[in-house]
Short mmCIF file of C-alpha atoms and ligand atoms in Angstrom, two decimals:
data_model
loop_
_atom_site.label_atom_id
_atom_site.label_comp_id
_atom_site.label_asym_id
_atom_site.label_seq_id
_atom_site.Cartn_x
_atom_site.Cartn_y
_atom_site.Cartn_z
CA UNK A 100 0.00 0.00 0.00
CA UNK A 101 0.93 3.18 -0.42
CA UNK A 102 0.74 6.42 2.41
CA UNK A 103 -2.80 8.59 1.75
CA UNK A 104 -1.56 12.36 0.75
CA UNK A 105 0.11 14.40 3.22
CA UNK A 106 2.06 17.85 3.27
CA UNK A 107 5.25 17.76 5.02
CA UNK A 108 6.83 20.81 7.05
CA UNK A 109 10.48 20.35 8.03
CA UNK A 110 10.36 22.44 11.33
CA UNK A 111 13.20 25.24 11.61
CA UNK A 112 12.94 26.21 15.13
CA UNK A 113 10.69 24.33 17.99
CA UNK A 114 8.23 26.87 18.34
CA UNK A 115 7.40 26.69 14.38
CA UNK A 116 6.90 22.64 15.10
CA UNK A 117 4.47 23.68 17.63
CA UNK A 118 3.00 26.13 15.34
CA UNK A 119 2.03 23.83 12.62
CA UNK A 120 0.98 21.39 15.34
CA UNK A 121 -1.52 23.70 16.43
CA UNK A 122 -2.75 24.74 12.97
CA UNK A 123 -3.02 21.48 12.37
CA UNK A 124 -5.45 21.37 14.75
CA UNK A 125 -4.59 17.43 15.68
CA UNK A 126 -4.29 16.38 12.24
CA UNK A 127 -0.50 16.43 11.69
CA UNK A 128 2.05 13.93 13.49
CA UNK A 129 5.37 14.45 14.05
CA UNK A 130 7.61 13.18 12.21
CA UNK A 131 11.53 11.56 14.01
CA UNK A 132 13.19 8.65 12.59
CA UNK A 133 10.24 7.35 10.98
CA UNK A 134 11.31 3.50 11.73
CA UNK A 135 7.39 3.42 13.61
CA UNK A 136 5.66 6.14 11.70
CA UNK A 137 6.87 5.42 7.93
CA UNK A 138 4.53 2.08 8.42
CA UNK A 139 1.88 2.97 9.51
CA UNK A 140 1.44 5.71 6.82
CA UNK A 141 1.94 3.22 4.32
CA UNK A 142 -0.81 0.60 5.97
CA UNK A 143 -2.89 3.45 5.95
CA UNK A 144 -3.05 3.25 9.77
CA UNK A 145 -2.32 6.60 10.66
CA UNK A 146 -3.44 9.22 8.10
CA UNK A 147 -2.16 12.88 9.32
CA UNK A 148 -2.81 16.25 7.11
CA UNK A 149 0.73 17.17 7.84
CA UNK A 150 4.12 15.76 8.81
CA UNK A 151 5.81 17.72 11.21
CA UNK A 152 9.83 16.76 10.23
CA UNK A 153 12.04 16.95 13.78
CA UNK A 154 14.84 16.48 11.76
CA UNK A 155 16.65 19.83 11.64
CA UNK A 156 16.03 20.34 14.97
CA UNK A 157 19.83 19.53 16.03
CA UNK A 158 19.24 21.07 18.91
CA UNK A 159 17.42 17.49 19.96
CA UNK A 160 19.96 16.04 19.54
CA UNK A 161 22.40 15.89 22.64
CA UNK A 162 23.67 13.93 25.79
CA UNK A 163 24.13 16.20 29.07
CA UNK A 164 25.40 15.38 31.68
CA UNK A 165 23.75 16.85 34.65
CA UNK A 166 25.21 15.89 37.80
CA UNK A 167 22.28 13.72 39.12
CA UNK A 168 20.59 13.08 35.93
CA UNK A 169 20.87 12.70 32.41
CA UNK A 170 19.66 14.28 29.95
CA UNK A 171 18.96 13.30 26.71
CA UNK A 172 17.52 15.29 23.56
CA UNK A 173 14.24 13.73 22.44
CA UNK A 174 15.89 13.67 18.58
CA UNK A 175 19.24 11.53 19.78
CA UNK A 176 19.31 8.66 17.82
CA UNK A 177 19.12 5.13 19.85
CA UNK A 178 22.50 3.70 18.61
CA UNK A 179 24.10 7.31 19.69
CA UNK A 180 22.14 6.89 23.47
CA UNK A 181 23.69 2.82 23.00
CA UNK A 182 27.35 3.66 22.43
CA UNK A 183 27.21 6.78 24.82
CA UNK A 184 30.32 6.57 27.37
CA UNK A 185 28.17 8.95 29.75
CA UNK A 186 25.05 6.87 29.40
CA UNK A 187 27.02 3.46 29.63
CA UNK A 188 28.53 4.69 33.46
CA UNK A 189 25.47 6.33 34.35
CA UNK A 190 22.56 4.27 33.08
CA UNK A 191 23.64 1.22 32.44
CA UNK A 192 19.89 -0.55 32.15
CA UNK A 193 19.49 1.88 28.96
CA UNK A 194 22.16 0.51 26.28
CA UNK A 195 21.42 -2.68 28.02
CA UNK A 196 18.17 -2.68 26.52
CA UNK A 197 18.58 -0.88 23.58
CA UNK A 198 20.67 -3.28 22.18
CA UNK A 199 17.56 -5.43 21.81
CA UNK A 200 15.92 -2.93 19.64
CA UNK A 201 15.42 -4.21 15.84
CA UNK A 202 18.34 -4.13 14.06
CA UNK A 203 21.65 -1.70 14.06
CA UNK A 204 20.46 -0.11 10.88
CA UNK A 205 16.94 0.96 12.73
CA UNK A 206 18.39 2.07 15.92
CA UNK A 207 20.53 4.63 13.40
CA UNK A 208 17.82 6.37 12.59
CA UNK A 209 15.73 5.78 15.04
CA UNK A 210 15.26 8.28 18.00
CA UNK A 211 14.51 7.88 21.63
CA UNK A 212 12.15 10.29 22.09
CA UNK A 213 10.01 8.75 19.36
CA UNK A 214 10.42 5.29 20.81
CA UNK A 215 8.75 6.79 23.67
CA UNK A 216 6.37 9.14 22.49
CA UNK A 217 5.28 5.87 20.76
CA UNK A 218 4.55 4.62 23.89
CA UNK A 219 4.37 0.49 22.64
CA UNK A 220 4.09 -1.16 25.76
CA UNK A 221 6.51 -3.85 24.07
CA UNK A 222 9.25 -1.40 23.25
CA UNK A 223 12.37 -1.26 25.55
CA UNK A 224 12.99 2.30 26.22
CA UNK A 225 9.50 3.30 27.68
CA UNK A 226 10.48 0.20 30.19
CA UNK A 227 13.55 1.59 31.07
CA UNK A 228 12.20 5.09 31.90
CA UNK A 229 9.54 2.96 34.38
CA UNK A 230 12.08 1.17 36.03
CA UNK A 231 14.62 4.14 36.34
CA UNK A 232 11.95 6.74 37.47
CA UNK A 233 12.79 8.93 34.32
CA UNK A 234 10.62 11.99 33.45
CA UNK A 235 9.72 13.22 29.96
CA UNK A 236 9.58 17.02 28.67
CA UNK A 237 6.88 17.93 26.71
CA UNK A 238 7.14 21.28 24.43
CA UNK A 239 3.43 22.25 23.67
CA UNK A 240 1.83 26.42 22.86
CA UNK A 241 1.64 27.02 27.02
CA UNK A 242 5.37 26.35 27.35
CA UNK A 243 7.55 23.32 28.98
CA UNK A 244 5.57 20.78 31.41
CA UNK A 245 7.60 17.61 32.97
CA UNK A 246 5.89 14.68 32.93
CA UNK A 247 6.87 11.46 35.48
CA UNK A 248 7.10 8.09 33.00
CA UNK A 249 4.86 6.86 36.04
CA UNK A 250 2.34 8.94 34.31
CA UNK A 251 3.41 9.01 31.05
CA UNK A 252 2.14 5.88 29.36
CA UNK A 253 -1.40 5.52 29.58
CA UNK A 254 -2.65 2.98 27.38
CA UNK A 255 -1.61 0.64 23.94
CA UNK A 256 0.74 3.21 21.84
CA UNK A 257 -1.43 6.11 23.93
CA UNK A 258 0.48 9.02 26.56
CA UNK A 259 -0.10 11.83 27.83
CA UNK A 260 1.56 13.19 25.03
CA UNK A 261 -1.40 15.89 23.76
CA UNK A 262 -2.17 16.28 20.01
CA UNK A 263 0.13 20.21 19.79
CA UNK A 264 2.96 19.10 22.56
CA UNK A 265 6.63 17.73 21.25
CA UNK A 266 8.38 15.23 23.56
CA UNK A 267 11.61 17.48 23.55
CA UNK A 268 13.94 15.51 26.25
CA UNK A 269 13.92 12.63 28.95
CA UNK A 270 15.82 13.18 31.98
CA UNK A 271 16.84 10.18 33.94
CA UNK A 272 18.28 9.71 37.36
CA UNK A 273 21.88 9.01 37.41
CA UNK A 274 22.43 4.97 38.96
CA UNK A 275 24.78 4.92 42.32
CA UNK A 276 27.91 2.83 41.64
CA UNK A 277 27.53 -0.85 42.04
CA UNK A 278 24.52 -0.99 39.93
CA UNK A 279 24.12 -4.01 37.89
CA UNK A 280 21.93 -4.97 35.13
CA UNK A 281 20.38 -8.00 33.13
CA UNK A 282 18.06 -7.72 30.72
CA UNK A 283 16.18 -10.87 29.41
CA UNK A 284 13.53 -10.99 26.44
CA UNK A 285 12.13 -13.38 24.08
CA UNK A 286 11.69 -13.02 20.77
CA UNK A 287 10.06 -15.18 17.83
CA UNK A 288 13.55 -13.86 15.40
CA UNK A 289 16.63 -11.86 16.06
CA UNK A 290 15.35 -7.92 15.42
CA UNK A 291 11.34 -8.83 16.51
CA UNK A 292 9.73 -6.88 19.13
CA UNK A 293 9.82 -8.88 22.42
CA UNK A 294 7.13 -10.95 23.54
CA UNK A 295 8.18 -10.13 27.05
CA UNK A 296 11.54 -8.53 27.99
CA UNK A 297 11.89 -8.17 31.38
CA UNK A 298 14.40 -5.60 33.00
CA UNK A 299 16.41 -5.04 35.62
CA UNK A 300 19.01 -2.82 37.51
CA UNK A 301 20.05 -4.02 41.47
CA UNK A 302 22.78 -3.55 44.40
CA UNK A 303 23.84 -5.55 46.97
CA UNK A 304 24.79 -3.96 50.37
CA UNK A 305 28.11 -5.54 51.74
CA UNK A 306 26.33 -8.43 53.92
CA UNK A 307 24.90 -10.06 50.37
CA UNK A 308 21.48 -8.62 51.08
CA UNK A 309 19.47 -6.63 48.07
CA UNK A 310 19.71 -3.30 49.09
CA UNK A 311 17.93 -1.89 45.73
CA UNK A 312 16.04 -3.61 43.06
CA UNK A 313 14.48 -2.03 40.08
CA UNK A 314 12.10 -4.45 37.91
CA UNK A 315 10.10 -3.18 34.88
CA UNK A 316 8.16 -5.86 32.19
CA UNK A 317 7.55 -5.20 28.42
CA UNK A 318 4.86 -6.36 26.96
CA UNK A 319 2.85 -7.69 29.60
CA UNK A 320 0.21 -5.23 29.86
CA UNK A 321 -0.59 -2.12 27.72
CA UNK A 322 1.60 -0.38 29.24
CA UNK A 323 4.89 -0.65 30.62
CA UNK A 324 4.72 -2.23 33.80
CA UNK A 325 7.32 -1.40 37.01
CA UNK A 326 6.88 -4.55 39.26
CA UNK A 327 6.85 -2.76 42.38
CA UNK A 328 5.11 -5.62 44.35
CA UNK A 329 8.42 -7.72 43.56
CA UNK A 330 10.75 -5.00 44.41
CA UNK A 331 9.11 -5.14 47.78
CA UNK A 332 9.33 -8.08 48.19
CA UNK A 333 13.13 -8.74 47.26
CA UNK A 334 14.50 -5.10 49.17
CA UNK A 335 16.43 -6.35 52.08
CA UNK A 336 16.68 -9.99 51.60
CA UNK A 337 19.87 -12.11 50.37
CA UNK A 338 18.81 -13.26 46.87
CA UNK A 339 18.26 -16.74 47.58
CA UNK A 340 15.93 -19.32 44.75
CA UNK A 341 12.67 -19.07 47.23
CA UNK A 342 12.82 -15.29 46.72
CA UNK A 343 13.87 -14.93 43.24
CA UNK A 344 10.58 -17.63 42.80
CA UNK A 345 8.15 -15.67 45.10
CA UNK A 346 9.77 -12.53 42.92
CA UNK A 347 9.14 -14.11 39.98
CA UNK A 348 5.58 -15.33 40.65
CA UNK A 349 4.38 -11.95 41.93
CA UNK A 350 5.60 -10.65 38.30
CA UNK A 351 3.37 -12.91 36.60
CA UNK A 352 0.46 -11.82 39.17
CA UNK A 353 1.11 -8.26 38.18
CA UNK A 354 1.06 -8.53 34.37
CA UNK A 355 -1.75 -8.06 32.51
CA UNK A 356 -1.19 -9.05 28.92
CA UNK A 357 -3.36 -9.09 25.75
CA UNK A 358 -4.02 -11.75 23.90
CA UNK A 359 -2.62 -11.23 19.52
CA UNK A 360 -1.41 -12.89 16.59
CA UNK A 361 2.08 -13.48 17.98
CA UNK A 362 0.57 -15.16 21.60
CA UNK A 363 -2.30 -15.93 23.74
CA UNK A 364 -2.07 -14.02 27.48
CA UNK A 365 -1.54 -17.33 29.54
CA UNK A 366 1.97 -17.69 27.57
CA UNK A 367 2.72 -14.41 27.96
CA UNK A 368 2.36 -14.20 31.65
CA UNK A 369 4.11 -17.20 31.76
CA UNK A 370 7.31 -15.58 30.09
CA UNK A 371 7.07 -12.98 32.39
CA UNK A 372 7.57 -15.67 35.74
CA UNK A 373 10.77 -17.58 33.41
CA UNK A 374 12.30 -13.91 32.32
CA UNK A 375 11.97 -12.49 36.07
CA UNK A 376 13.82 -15.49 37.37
CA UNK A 377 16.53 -15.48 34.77
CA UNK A 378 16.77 -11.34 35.03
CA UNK A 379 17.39 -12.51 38.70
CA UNK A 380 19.85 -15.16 38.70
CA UNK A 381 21.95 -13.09 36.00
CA UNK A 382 21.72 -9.95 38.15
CA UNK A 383 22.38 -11.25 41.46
CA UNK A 384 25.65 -13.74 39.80
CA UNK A 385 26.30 -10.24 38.43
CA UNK A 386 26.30 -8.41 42.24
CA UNK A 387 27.98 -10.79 43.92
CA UNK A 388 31.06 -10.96 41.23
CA UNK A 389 31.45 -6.99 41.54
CA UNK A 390 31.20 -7.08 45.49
CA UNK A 391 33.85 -9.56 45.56
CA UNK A 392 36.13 -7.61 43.18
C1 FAD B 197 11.69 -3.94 11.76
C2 FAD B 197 11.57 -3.10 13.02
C3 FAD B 197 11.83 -3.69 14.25
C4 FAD B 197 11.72 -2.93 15.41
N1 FAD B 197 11.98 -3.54 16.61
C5 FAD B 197 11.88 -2.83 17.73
C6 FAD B 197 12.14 -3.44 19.00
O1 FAD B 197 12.50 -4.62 19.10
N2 FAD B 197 12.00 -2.68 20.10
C7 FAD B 197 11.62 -1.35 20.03
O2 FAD B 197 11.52 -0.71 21.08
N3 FAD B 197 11.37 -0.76 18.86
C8 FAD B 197 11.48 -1.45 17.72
N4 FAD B 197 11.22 -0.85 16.52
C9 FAD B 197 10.75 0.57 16.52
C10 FAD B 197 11.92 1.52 16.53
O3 FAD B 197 12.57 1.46 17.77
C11 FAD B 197 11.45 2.96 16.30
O4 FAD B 197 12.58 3.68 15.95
C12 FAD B 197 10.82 3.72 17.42
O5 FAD B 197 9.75 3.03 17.98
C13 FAD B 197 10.26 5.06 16.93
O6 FAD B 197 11.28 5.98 16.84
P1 FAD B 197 11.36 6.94 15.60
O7 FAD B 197 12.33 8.00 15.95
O8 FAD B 197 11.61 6.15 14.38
O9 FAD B 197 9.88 7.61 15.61
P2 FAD B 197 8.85 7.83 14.43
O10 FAD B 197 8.58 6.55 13.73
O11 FAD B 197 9.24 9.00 13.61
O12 FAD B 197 7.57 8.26 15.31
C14 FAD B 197 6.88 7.30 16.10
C15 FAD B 197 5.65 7.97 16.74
O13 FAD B 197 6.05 8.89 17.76
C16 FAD B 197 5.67 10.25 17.41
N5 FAD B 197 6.84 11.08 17.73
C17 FAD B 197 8.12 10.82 17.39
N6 FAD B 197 8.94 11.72 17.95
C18 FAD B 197 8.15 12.57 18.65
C19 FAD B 197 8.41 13.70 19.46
N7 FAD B 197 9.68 14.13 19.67
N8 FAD B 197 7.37 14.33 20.04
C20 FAD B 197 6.10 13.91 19.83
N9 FAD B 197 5.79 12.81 19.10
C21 FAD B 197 6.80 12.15 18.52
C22 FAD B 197 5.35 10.21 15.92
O14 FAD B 197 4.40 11.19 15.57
C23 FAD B 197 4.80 8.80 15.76
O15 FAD B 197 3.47 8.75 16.18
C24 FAD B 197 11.33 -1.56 15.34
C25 FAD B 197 11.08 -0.97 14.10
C26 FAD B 197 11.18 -1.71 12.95
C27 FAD B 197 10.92 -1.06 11.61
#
């Protein structure tokens, strides 16, 4: 198939993106790296009056380092956020997880801040900025607004993104030293969407017991989902099997997950119990080798 008609503006400045946004009137879409977008014009499933082309914008496109946080520029490509030296020592859990997304050639063009503003509850990123407590800016006609990811993702590919705003930057809070990560995730091929990934970022404090734990699940509901229930549950105790299995079972207990084409929801909830105990076992073999080092 081929896209309906549509005019495309490549924005100069932010505030003439959220011009034609407004014009627009809700018709347009913004347009990033196109790796989501591009298809669904040509299925026909999205049908906007106007593209709104980020790409000029180069002031998206940055890493900062800002003492407790990150901050990263909502038109930063995913491979540049994957091979970042600042993002690799202070948020380990993201290039972790990014390097699950499609291929090389689509995290190239593709952005973060359209991975998120995407907001597909299977995607990797939007789990990340759940587990990590991140918060999104949003650009819209009244000014900035700052959004918590808790918030954020409201539904299947739905935020609180509204129709005129631009997801400008995501600001995440820098990980204390000693944080470890494991990210496990099924997939039918190499370069498919997950099933269920789940993630995970944890410390141990010097007598072996979990002194933080930070669990989010992709596509298990439709929306990202923090497992919050299992963090409680695994704060303060040595990571021993019986906890990593209650862990894992209260996962499963939290998800939520639609049936589709690729699986029914039993098998899905079932991945989540088998990827919670593997994200376990890998994180905690993962603690225990950089305490004793
Ligand atoms: C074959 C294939 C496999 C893939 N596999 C995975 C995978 O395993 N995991 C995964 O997470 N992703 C996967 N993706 C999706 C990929 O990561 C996309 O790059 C990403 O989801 C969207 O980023 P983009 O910059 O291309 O956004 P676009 O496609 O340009 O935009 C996506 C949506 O977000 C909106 N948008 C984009 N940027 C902004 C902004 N700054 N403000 C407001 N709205 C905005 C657009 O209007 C559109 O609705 C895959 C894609 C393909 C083609």
């Amino acid at each position: 198939m081929k896209p309906a008609p549509f005019g495309h503006v490549r924005a100069s400045t932010l505030d003439q993106a959220v011009e034609t946004l407004v014009a627009e009137d809700g018709d347009a879409k913004v347009l990033a790296g196109g790796q989501s977008l591009v298809p669904l014009l040509a299925m026909r499933l999205a049908q906007p009056t106007t593209l709104v082309d980020l790409g000029g914008l180069r002031e998206l496109d940055y890493i900062r380092d800002e003492g407790d946080h990150v901050e990263i520029g909502a038109m930063t490509r995913s491979r540049a956020v994957e091979t970042s030296p600042l993002v690799a020592t202070a948020l380990p859990l993201l290039p972790a997880a990014l390097r699950h997304v499609g291929h090389v050639t689509i995290r190239n063009r593709g952005t973060l801040g359209g991975s998120v503003a995407h907001a597909d509850p299977a995607a990797e990123a939007p789990s990340v900025l759940r587990a990590l407590d991140a918060e999104i800016i949003a650009t819209g006609p009244g000014g900035r607004r700052t959004i918590a990811a808790a918030d954020f993702f409201q539904g299947f590919l739905f935020s609180a993104l509204e129709p005129d705003e631009i997801l400008t930057a995501i600001r995440i809070p820098r990980q204390p030293a000693g944080t470890v990560v494991a990210v496990e995730e099924f997939a039918r091929r190499h370069g498919d969407f997950a099933l269920v990934a789940v993630l995970g970022a944890a410390r141990l404090d010097p007598s072996g017991e979990i002194a933080e734990v930070r669990l989010s699940v992709a596509g298990a509901a439709n929306t990202p989902l923090r497992a919050d229930a299992a963090e409680r549950l695994l704060t303060g105790q040595a990571p021993t099997p019986d906890v990593i299995a209650a862990a894992a079972t209260a996962v499963a207990e939290a998800t939520d997950p639609a049936a589709d084409i690729h699986a029914p929801a039993e098998y899905r909830r079932h991945l989540a119990a088998v990827l919670t105990r593997r994200c376990l076992h890998r994180l905690f073999a993962h603690a225990e080798r950089s305490a004793a080092a």
